[in-house]
Amino acid sequence: MSNQFIYIQQTDSTNLYIKSINEGGTLPEKSVVYTDFQTAGRGQKGNSWESENGKNLLFSMVLYPEFVAVHEQFILSQITSLALFRILSLYLKNISIKWPNDIYSENKKICGMLIENNIGEAGITQSVLGIGMNVNQEHFAGNAPNPVSMHQITGESYDRLELLNRIVEQISLLYEECKIDKERIIREYKNNLYRKSGFYLYEDCLGNVFKAQIEDIEASGMLVLKTEDGDIRRFAFKEVIFR
Ligand code: BTN
């Protein structure tokens, strides 16, 4: 079945909008809302998401992944990250996935996602995948630490609808694959991580800076780091900063 695409010229946030029109859960699975401008675009950690009118990709997709157990919900981040990684890699070199789910071009963030799950007795009843990808924006004025757009990297302009279609198709593909085999997806996610190998600086909640390498990402989404002394340290999202 083909995806349903809903375009709205402007909204507060596509995540909020898709949830507001889907209170009864009547939207077909994989429906997508996309917009040119958000007046209250939301990022992770309560941040806002900067995006100039008509320049970037801003969309949300709804899934009903009841087969995903609550403790395995990180697979939805992995699917989405991988879809974005694969498509961006068709256009740009040196794309990677920064744990847990940012997409980086070298050391800069080109794409972020805000995934909001509803939890039921058996599993995830609804997942809203909210994606912001920097496509044609030339300057970033806000206080995001390291944004970059496709245009800034190559000097080219890109067709946002073409990108949207490709990404949605890729998410759908990986979503169907994940119903059969999660392990291959997890392997591909880990293989394409930012700082996949080698020692780098990290900072914990207490402000301690230490050198470590990525040892693993657990099914729960926890990041496992191995320090230079061989100690294993586990972190949830927001508990560690990549320095
Ligand atoms: C992040 O902080 O990295 C997450 C950014 C997610 C932004 C997207 S834009 C479309 C969707 N609607 C929102 O309000 N947020 C997400």
mmCIF file of N, CA and C in Angstrom, residues 16-139:
data_model
loop_
_atom_site.group_PDB
_atom_site.id
_atom_site.type_symbol
_atom_site.label_atom_id
_atom_site.label_comp_id
_atom_site.label_asym_id
_atom_site.label_seq_id
_atom_site.Cartn_x
_atom_site.Cartn_y
_atom_site.Cartn_z
ATOM 1 N N LEU A 16 3.405 17.145 16.842
ATOM 2 C CA LEU A 16 2.166 17.513 17.541
ATOM 3 C C LEU A 16 0.987 17.422 16.583
ATOM 4 N N TYR A 17 1.196 17.863 15.346
ATOM 5 C CA TYR A 17 0.092 17.887 14.383
ATOM 6 C C TYR A 17 -0.392 16.470 14.059
ATOM 7 N N ILE A 18 0.544 15.571 13.795
ATOM 8 C CA ILE A 18 0.118 14.219 13.412
ATOM 9 C C ILE A 18 -0.588 13.544 14.595
ATOM 10 N N LYS A 19 -0.123 13.843 15.813
ATOM 11 C CA LYS A 19 -0.790 13.247 16.982
ATOM 12 C C LYS A 19 -2.186 13.839 17.147
ATOM 13 N N SER A 20 -2.328 15.131 16.852
ATOM 14 C CA SER A 20 -3.638 15.776 17.049
ATOM 15 C C SER A 20 -4.674 15.271 16.040
ATOM 16 N N ILE A 21 -4.239 14.932 14.832
ATOM 17 C CA ILE A 21 -5.222 14.441 13.850
ATOM 18 C C ILE A 21 -5.390 12.923 13.941
ATOM 19 N N ASN A 22 -4.674 12.305 14.888
ATOM 20 C CA ASN A 22 -4.727 10.849 14.959
ATOM 21 C C ASN A 22 -5.105 10.357 16.359
ATOM 22 N N GLU A 23 -5.948 11.140 17.030
ATOM 23 C CA GLU A 23 -6.264 10.752 18.398
ATOM 24 C C GLU A 23 -6.990 9.409 18.463
ATOM 25 N N GLY A 24 -7.811 9.116 17.452
ATOM 26 C CA GLY A 24 -8.505 7.823 17.435
ATOM 27 C C GLY A 24 -7.671 6.719 16.794
ATOM 28 N N GLY A 25 -6.461 7.028 16.397
ATOM 29 C CA GLY A 25 -5.591 6.031 15.760
ATOM 30 C C GLY A 25 -6.102 5.596 14.400
ATOM 31 N N THR A 26 -6.759 6.511 13.676
ATOM 32 C CA THR A 26 -7.390 6.133 12.413
ATOM 33 C C THR A 26 -6.501 6.332 11.183
ATOM 34 N N LEU A 27 -5.412 7.058 11.357
ATOM 35 C CA LEU A 27 -4.536 7.250 10.181
ATOM 36 C C LEU A 27 -3.930 5.912 9.777
ATOM 37 N N PRO A 28 -3.866 5.629 8.477
ATOM 38 C CA PRO A 28 -3.188 4.402 8.053
ATOM 39 C C PRO A 28 -1.735 4.404 8.534
ATOM 40 N N GLU A 29 -1.245 3.222 8.891
ATOM 41 C CA GLU A 29 0.144 3.134 9.317
ATOM 42 C C GLU A 29 1.063 3.656 8.202
ATOM 43 N N LYS A 30 2.134 4.330 8.574
ATOM 44 C CA LYS A 30 3.129 4.933 7.676
ATOM 45 C C LYS A 30 2.644 6.250 7.061
ATOM 46 N N SER A 31 1.514 6.786 7.552
ATOM 47 C CA SER A 31 1.114 8.117 7.078
ATOM 48 C C SER A 31 2.178 9.122 7.483
ATOM 49 N N VAL A 32 2.305 10.152 6.641
ATOM 50 C CA VAL A 32 3.351 11.157 6.850
ATOM 51 C C VAL A 32 2.736 12.550 6.804
ATOM 52 N N VAL A 33 3.129 13.385 7.755
ATOM 53 C CA VAL A 33 2.794 14.815 7.693
ATOM 54 C C VAL A 33 4.092 15.564 7.443
ATOM 55 N N TYR A 34 4.093 16.458 6.438
ATOM 56 C CA TYR A 34 5.302 17.266 6.229
ATOM 57 C C TYR A 34 4.930 18.723 6.068
ATOM 58 N N THR A 35 5.878 19.578 6.371
ATOM 59 C CA THR A 35 5.592 21.013 6.368
ATOM 60 C C THR A 35 6.795 21.800 5.873
ATOM 61 N N ASP A 36 6.530 23.094 5.572
ATOM 62 C CA ASP A 36 7.632 23.999 5.197
ATOM 63 C C ASP A 36 8.181 24.731 6.403
ATOM 64 N N PHE A 37 7.309 24.879 7.424
ATOM 65 C CA PHE A 37 7.757 25.699 8.558
ATOM 66 C C PHE A 37 7.062 25.268 9.841
ATOM 67 N N GLN A 38 7.839 25.209 10.908
ATOM 68 C CA GLN A 38 7.289 24.912 12.235
ATOM 69 C C GLN A 38 7.478 26.134 13.139
ATOM 70 N N THR A 39 6.405 26.523 13.813
ATOM 71 C CA THR A 39 6.517 27.672 14.722
ATOM 72 C C THR A 39 7.040 27.230 16.090
ATOM 73 N N ALA A 40 6.952 25.935 16.370
ATOM 74 C CA ALA A 40 7.445 25.419 17.656
ATOM 75 C C ALA A 40 8.074 24.045 17.434
ATOM 76 N N GLY A 41 9.012 23.995 16.484
ATOM 77 C CA GLY A 41 9.703 22.738 16.182
ATOM 78 C C GLY A 41 10.432 22.239 17.423
ATOM 79 N N ARG A 42 10.236 20.964 17.727
ATOM 80 C CA ARG A 42 10.788 20.436 18.981
ATOM 81 C C ARG A 42 11.960 19.506 18.704
ATOM 82 N N GLY A 43 12.999 19.667 19.503
ATOM 83 C CA GLY A 43 14.153 18.789 19.407
ATOM 84 C C GLY A 43 14.255 17.905 20.633
ATOM 85 N N GLN A 44 15.357 17.188 20.726
ATOM 86 C CA GLN A 44 15.588 16.352 21.900
ATOM 87 C C GLN A 44 15.944 17.238 23.088
ATOM 88 N N LYS A 45 15.871 16.641 24.284
ATOM 89 C CA LYS A 45 16.256 17.316 25.535
ATOM 90 C C LYS A 45 15.515 18.636 25.726
ATOM 91 N N GLY A 46 14.276 18.737 25.195
ATOM 92 C CA GLY A 46 13.494 19.962 25.387
ATOM 93 C C GLY A 46 13.983 21.144 24.554
ATOM 94 N N ASN A 47 14.917 20.905 23.652
ATOM 95 C CA ASN A 47 15.404 21.998 22.798
ATOM 96 C C ASN A 47 14.405 22.303 21.689
ATOM 97 N N SER A 48 14.584 23.472 21.057
ATOM 98 C CA SER A 48 13.779 23.759 19.865
ATOM 99 C C SER A 48 14.577 23.307 18.637
ATOM 100 N N TRP A 49 13.884 23.258 17.510
ATOM 101 C CA TRP A 49 14.554 22.822 16.270
ATOM 102 C C TRP A 49 14.460 23.946 15.259
ATOM 103 N N GLU A 50 15.604 24.494 14.907
ATOM 104 C CA GLU A 50 15.644 25.631 13.974
ATOM 105 C C GLU A 50 15.550 25.153 12.530
ATOM 106 N N SER A 51 14.680 25.789 11.757
ATOM 107 C CA SER A 51 14.615 25.457 10.340
ATOM 108 C C SER A 51 13.971 26.611 9.591
ATOM 109 N N GLU A 52 14.707 27.160 8.636
ATOM 110 C CA GLU A 52 14.204 28.301 7.865
ATOM 111 C C GLU A 52 13.055 27.868 6.957
ATOM 112 N N ASN A 53 12.096 28.773 6.779
ATOM 113 C CA ASN A 53 10.904 28.463 5.992
ATOM 114 C C ASN A 53 11.244 27.939 4.590
ATOM 115 N N GLY A 54 10.718 26.753 4.281
ATOM 116 C CA GLY A 54 10.827 26.217 2.924
ATOM 117 C C GLY A 54 12.185 25.662 2.538
ATOM 118 N N LYS A 55 13.082 25.571 3.487
ATOM 119 C CA LYS A 55 14.450 25.168 3.111
ATOM 120 C C LYS A 55 14.761 23.696 3.402
ATOM 121 N N ASN A 56 14.117 23.139 4.402
ATOM 122 C CA ASN A 56 14.561 21.832 4.897
ATOM 123 C C ASN A 56 13.446 20.803 4.878
ATOM 124 N N LEU A 57 13.788 19.624 5.341
ATOM 125 C CA LEU A 57 12.777 18.561 5.468
ATOM 126 C C LEU A 57 12.317 18.505 6.917
ATOM 127 N N LEU A 58 11.012 18.610 7.103
ATOM 128 C CA LEU A 58 10.418 18.546 8.442
ATOM 129 C C LEU A 58 9.215 17.630 8.321
ATOM 130 N N PHE A 59 9.300 16.450 8.888
ATOM 131 C CA PHE A 59 8.139 15.567 8.739
ATOM 132 C C PHE A 59 8.031 14.577 9.896
ATOM 133 N N SER A 60 6.842 14.005 10.005
ATOM 134 C CA SER A 60 6.580 12.972 11.013
ATOM 135 C C SER A 60 5.821 11.838 10.353
ATOM 136 N N MET A 61 6.149 10.634 10.803
ATOM 137 C CA MET A 61 5.515 9.432 10.247
ATOM 138 C C MET A 61 4.947 8.626 11.406
ATOM 139 N N VAL A 62 3.761 8.065 11.220
ATOM 140 C CA VAL A 62 3.162 7.298 12.311
ATOM 141 C C VAL A 62 3.241 5.787 12.034
ATOM 142 N N LEU A 63 3.641 5.055 13.075
ATOM 143 C CA LEU A 63 3.682 3.584 13.005
ATOM 144 C C LEU A 63 2.880 3.020 14.175
ATOM 145 N N TYR A 64 2.452 1.770 14.016
ATOM 146 C CA TYR A 64 1.772 1.066 15.127
ATOM 147 C C TYR A 64 2.541 -0.228 15.411
ATOM 148 N N PRO A 65 3.727 -0.113 15.997
ATOM 149 C CA PRO A 65 4.620 -1.284 16.097
ATOM 150 C C PRO A 65 4.358 -2.140 17.337
ATOM 151 N N GLU A 66 3.182 -2.722 17.402
ATOM 152 C CA GLU A 66 2.833 -3.490 18.622
ATOM 153 C C GLU A 66 3.720 -4.703 18.825
ATOM 154 N N PHE A 67 4.383 -5.140 17.751
ATOM 155 C CA PHE A 67 5.282 -6.297 17.877
ATOM 156 C C PHE A 67 6.591 -5.907 18.571
ATOM 157 N N VAL A 68 6.812 -4.608 18.775
ATOM 158 C CA VAL A 68 8.037 -4.155 19.454
ATOM 159 C C VAL A 68 7.766 -4.061 20.956
ATOM 160 N N ALA A 69 8.499 -4.881 21.729
ATOM 161 C CA ALA A 69 8.342 -4.838 23.185
ATOM 162 C C ALA A 69 8.924 -3.523 23.720
ATOM 163 N N VAL A 70 8.399 -3.114 24.873
ATOM 164 C CA VAL A 70 8.820 -1.813 25.413
ATOM 165 C C VAL A 70 10.342 -1.751 25.598
ATOM 166 N N HIS A 71 10.928 -2.835 26.112
ATOM 167 C CA HIS A 71 12.372 -2.802 26.361
ATOM 168 C C HIS A 71 13.198 -2.877 25.075
ATOM 169 N N GLU A 72 12.517 -3.075 23.947
ATOM 170 C CA GLU A 72 13.239 -3.131 22.660
ATOM 171 C C GLU A 72 12.940 -1.922 21.780
ATOM 172 N N GLN A 73 12.352 -0.891 22.358
ATOM 173 C CA GLN A 73 11.869 0.205 21.517
ATOM 174 C C GLN A 73 12.992 0.966 20.808
ATOM 175 N N PHE A 74 14.229 0.774 21.257
ATOM 176 C CA PHE A 74 15.344 1.453 20.597
ATOM 177 C C PHE A 74 15.481 1.021 19.124
ATOM 178 N N ILE A 75 14.926 -0.143 18.792
ATOM 179 C CA ILE A 75 15.007 -0.594 17.401
ATOM 180 C C ILE A 75 14.340 0.413 16.455
ATOM 181 N N LEU A 76 13.367 1.154 16.962
ATOM 182 C CA LEU A 76 12.696 2.152 16.108
ATOM 183 C C LEU A 76 13.652 3.311 15.786
ATOM 184 N N SER A 77 14.493 3.655 16.752
ATOM 185 C CA SER A 77 15.533 4.670 16.499
ATOM 186 C C SER A 77 16.552 4.130 15.507
ATOM 187 N N GLN A 78 16.869 2.843 15.659
ATOM 188 C CA GLN A 78 17.881 2.253 14.777
ATOM 189 C C GLN A 78 17.389 2.186 13.332
ATOM 190 N N ILE A 79 16.131 1.804 13.164
ATOM 191 C CA ILE A 79 15.555 1.755 11.810
ATOM 192 C C ILE A 79 15.586 3.143 11.170
ATOM 193 N N THR A 80 15.134 4.124 11.927
ATOM 194 C CA THR A 80 15.020 5.479 11.377
ATOM 195 C C THR A 80 16.410 6.043 11.077
ATOM 196 N N SER A 81 17.330 5.841 12.006
ATOM 197 C CA SER A 81 18.697 6.335 11.791
ATOM 198 C C SER A 81 19.317 5.707 10.548
ATOM 199 N N LEU A 82 19.112 4.423 10.415
ATOM 200 C CA LEU A 82 19.703 3.703 9.289
ATOM 201 C C LEU A 82 19.102 4.154 7.954
ATOM 202 N N ALA A 83 17.803 4.380 7.938
ATOM 203 C CA ALA A 83 17.154 4.854 6.709
ATOM 204 C C ALA A 83 17.755 6.204 6.308
ATOM 205 N N LEU A 84 17.915 7.082 7.278
ATOM 206 C CA LEU A 84 18.475 8.408 6.990
ATOM 207 C C LEU A 84 19.941 8.296 6.588
ATOM 208 N N PHE A 85 20.656 7.444 7.285
ATOM 209 C CA PHE A 85 22.065 7.216 6.943
ATOM 210 C C PHE A 85 22.186 6.745 5.491
ATOM 211 N N ARG A 86 21.374 5.755 5.135
ATOM 212 C CA ARG A 86 21.470 5.184 3.779
ATOM 213 C C ARG A 86 21.167 6.235 2.712
ATOM 214 N N ILE A 87 20.124 7.005 2.918
ATOM 215 C CA ILE A 87 19.739 7.973 1.878
ATOM 216 C C ILE A 87 20.749 9.116 1.808
ATOM 217 N N LEU A 88 21.152 9.644 2.952
ATOM 218 C CA LEU A 88 22.129 10.739 2.912
ATOM 219 C C LEU A 88 23.446 10.287 2.292
ATOM 220 N N SER A 89 23.785 9.029 2.495
ATOM 221 C CA SER A 89 25.037 8.513 1.937
ATOM 222 C C SER A 89 24.993 8.424 0.411
ATOM 223 N N LEU A 90 23.804 8.482 -0.167
ATOM 224 C CA LEU A 90 23.717 8.511 -1.635
ATOM 225 C C LEU A 90 24.167 9.870 -2.174
ATOM 226 N N TYR A 91 24.073 10.888 -1.315
ATOM 227 C CA TYR A 91 24.368 12.260 -1.756
ATOM 228 C C TYR A 91 25.702 12.784 -1.237
ATOM 229 N N LEU A 92 26.113 12.285 -0.066
ATOM 230 C CA LEU A 92 27.272 12.868 0.628
ATOM 231 C C LEU A 92 28.210 11.785 1.130
ATOM 232 N N LYS A 93 29.490 12.170 1.248
ATOM 233 C CA LYS A 93 30.465 11.239 1.842
ATOM 234 C C LYS A 93 30.500 11.443 3.354
ATOM 235 N N ASN A 94 31.106 10.500 4.060
ATOM 236 C CA ASN A 94 31.367 10.648 5.499
ATOM 237 C C ASN A 94 30.137 10.903 6.352
ATOM 238 N N ILE A 95 29.060 10.216 6.042
ATOM 239 C CA ILE A 95 27.858 10.277 6.873
ATOM 240 C C ILE A 95 27.974 9.182 7.934
ATOM 241 N N SER A 96 27.564 9.510 9.148
ATOM 242 C CA SER A 96 27.564 8.485 10.199
ATOM 243 C C SER A 96 26.402 8.738 11.164
ATOM 244 N N ILE A 97 26.171 7.746 12.013
ATOM 245 C CA ILE A 97 25.072 7.834 12.983
ATOM 246 C C ILE A 97 25.686 8.110 14.348
ATOM 247 N N LYS A 98 25.378 9.261 14.900
ATOM 248 C CA LYS A 98 25.904 9.551 16.240
ATOM 249 C C LYS A 98 24.885 9.047 17.250
ATOM 250 N N TRP A 99 25.342 8.086 18.071
ATOM 251 C CA TRP A 99 24.451 7.532 19.081
ATOM 252 C C TRP A 99 23.798 8.648 19.879
ATOM 253 N N PRO A 100 22.516 8.587 20.203
ATOM 254 C CA PRO A 100 21.654 7.465 19.823
ATOM 255 C C PRO A 100 21.028 7.594 18.432
ATOM 256 N N ASN A 101 20.730 8.836 18.007
ATOM 257 C CA ASN A 101 20.048 8.907 16.717
ATOM 258 C C ASN A 101 20.186 10.254 16.009
ATOM 259 N N ASP A 102 21.374 10.813 16.053
ATOM 260 C CA ASP A 102 21.645 11.979 15.204
ATOM 261 C C ASP A 102 22.379 11.485 13.964
ATOM 262 N N ILE A 103 22.209 12.221 12.886
ATOM 263 C CA ILE A 103 22.991 11.872 11.697
ATOM 264 C C ILE A 103 24.024 12.967 11.491
ATOM 265 N N TYR A 104 25.251 12.542 11.361
ATOM 266 C CA TYR A 104 26.366 13.473 11.237
ATOM 267 C C TYR A 104 26.987 13.417 9.846
ATOM 268 N N SER A 105 27.444 14.593 9.415
ATOM 269 C CA SER A 105 28.326 14.679 8.267
ATOM 270 C C SER A 105 29.664 15.114 8.853
ATOM 271 N N GLU A 106 30.648 14.270 8.827
ATOM 272 C CA GLU A 106 31.903 14.479 9.561
ATOM 273 C C GLU A 106 31.568 14.806 11.017
ATOM 274 N N ASN A 107 31.936 16.019 11.500
ATOM 275 C CA ASN A 107 31.670 16.318 12.919
ATOM 276 C C ASN A 107 30.472 17.229 13.123
ATOM 277 N N LYS A 108 29.596 17.299 12.118
ATOM 278 C CA LYS A 108 28.460 18.225 12.237
ATOM 279 C C LYS A 108 27.138 17.506 12.055
ATOM 280 N N LYS A 109 26.121 18.069 12.709
ATOM 281 C CA LYS A 109 24.803 17.416 12.702
ATOM 282 C C LYS A 109 23.982 17.899 11.513
ATOM 283 N N ILE A 110 23.574 16.929 10.687
ATOM 284 C CA ILE A 110 22.813 17.278 9.485
ATOM 285 C C ILE A 110 21.343 16.895 9.643
ATOM 286 N N CYS A 111 21.072 16.045 10.621
ATOM 287 C CA CYS A 111 19.716 15.538 10.745
ATOM 288 C C CYS A 111 19.469 15.045 12.176
ATOM 289 N N GLY A 112 18.282 15.360 12.693
ATOM 290 C CA GLY A 112 17.934 14.898 14.039
ATOM 291 C C GLY A 112 16.552 14.289 14.039
ATOM 292 N N MET A 113 16.268 13.538 15.076
ATOM 293 C CA MET A 113 14.926 12.953 15.143
ATOM 294 C C MET A 113 14.391 12.973 16.563
ATOM 295 N N LEU A 114 13.076 13.096 16.640
ATOM 296 C CA LEU A 114 12.387 13.054 17.924
ATOM 297 C C LEU A 114 11.320 11.965 17.796
ATOM 298 N N ILE A 115 11.574 10.850 18.477
ATOM 299 C CA ILE A 115 10.665 9.703 18.378
ATOM 300 C C ILE A 115 9.822 9.648 19.642
ATOM 301 N N GLU A 116 8.513 9.664 19.471
ATOM 302 C CA GLU A 116 7.614 9.684 20.628
ATOM 303 C C GLU A 116 6.712 8.445 20.573
ATOM 304 N N ASN A 117 6.872 7.610 21.595
ATOM 305 C CA ASN A 117 6.160 6.331 21.618
ATOM 306 C C ASN A 117 5.044 6.306 22.654
ATOM 307 N N ASN A 118 3.934 5.684 22.284
ATOM 308 C CA ASN A 118 2.875 5.386 23.256
ATOM 309 C C ASN A 118 3.027 3.927 23.657
ATOM 310 N N ILE A 119 2.987 3.704 24.952
ATOM 311 C CA ILE A 119 3.241 2.356 25.454
ATOM 312 C C ILE A 119 1.944 1.693 25.896
ATOM 313 N N GLY A 120 1.714 0.475 25.380
ATOM 314 C CA GLY A 120 0.535 -0.290 25.788
ATOM 315 C C GLY A 120 0.956 -1.493 26.610
ATOM 316 N N GLU A 121 -0.005 -2.374 26.896
ATOM 317 C CA GLU A 121 0.324 -3.539 27.734
ATOM 318 C C GLU A 121 1.314 -4.468 27.045
ATOM 319 N N ALA A 122 1.088 -4.681 25.741
ATOM 320 C CA ALA A 122 1.910 -5.667 25.043
ATOM 321 C C ALA A 122 3.154 -5.051 24.421
ATOM 322 N N GLY A 123 3.062 -3.839 23.977
ATOM 323 C CA GLY A 123 4.201 -3.240 23.274
ATOM 324 C C GLY A 123 3.928 -1.790 22.955
ATOM 325 N N ILE A 124 4.553 -1.335 21.888
ATOM 326 C CA ILE A 124 4.409 0.070 21.497
ATOM 327 C C ILE A 124 3.152 0.193 20.627
ATOM 328 N N THR A 125 2.190 0.936 21.095
ATOM 329 C CA THR A 125 0.929 1.027 20.344
ATOM 330 C C THR A 125 1.027 2.053 19.213
ATOM 331 N N GLN A 126 1.762 3.104 19.459
ATOM 332 C CA GLN A 126 1.952 4.113 18.405
ATOM 333 C C GLN A 126 3.333 4.732 18.541
ATOM 334 N N SER A 127 3.976 4.927 17.401
ATOM 335 C CA SER A 127 5.263 5.606 17.398
ATOM 336 C C SER A 127 5.200 6.735 16.380
ATOM 337 N N VAL A 128 5.576 7.922 16.811
ATOM 338 C CA VAL A 128 5.675 9.044 15.875
ATOM 339 C C VAL A 128 7.155 9.334 15.661
ATOM 340 N N LEU A 129 7.583 9.146 14.428
ATOM 341 C CA LEU A 129 8.981 9.409 14.073
ATOM 342 C C LEU A 129 9.046 10.822 13.502
ATOM 343 N N GLY A 130 9.626 11.742 14.245
ATOM 344 C CA GLY A 130 9.716 13.132 13.783
ATOM 345 C C GLY A 130 11.120 13.425 13.311
ATOM 346 N N ILE A 131 11.237 13.858 12.070
ATOM 347 C CA ILE A 131 12.568 13.997 11.470
ATOM 348 C C ILE A 131 12.789 15.401 10.925
ATOM 349 N N GLY A 132 13.927 15.953 11.262
ATOM 350 C CA GLY A 132 14.326 17.241 10.713
ATOM 351 C C GLY A 132 15.660 17.076 10.016
ATOM 352 N N MET A 133 15.681 17.329 8.712
ATOM 353 C CA MET A 133 16.936 17.191 7.967
ATOM 354 C C MET A 133 17.277 18.537 7.328
ATOM 355 N N ASN A 134 18.507 18.963 7.550
ATOM 356 C CA ASN A 134 18.951 20.244 6.994
ATOM 357 C C ASN A 134 19.336 20.052 5.533
ATOM 358 N N VAL A 135 18.546 20.640 4.644
ATOM 359 C CA VAL A 135 18.745 20.384 3.215
ATOM 360 C C VAL A 135 19.347 21.607 2.503
ATOM 361 N N ASN A 136 18.562 22.664 2.385
ATOM 362 C CA ASN A 136 19.006 23.793 1.550
ATOM 363 C C ASN A 136 19.325 25.061 2.354
ATOM 364 N N GLN A 137 19.291 24.978 3.678
ATOM 365 C CA GLN A 137 19.525 26.173 4.493
ATOM 366 C C GLN A 137 20.982 26.635 4.361
ATOM 367 N N GLU A 138 21.154 27.980 4.249
ATOM 368 C CA GLU A 138 22.516 28.496 4.023
ATOM 369 C C GLU A 138 23.219 28.930 5.295
ATOM 370 N N HIS A 139 22.425 29.415 6.288
ATOM 371 C CA HIS A 139 23.022 29.869 7.545
ATOM 372 C C HIS A 139 22.158 29.404 8.698
#
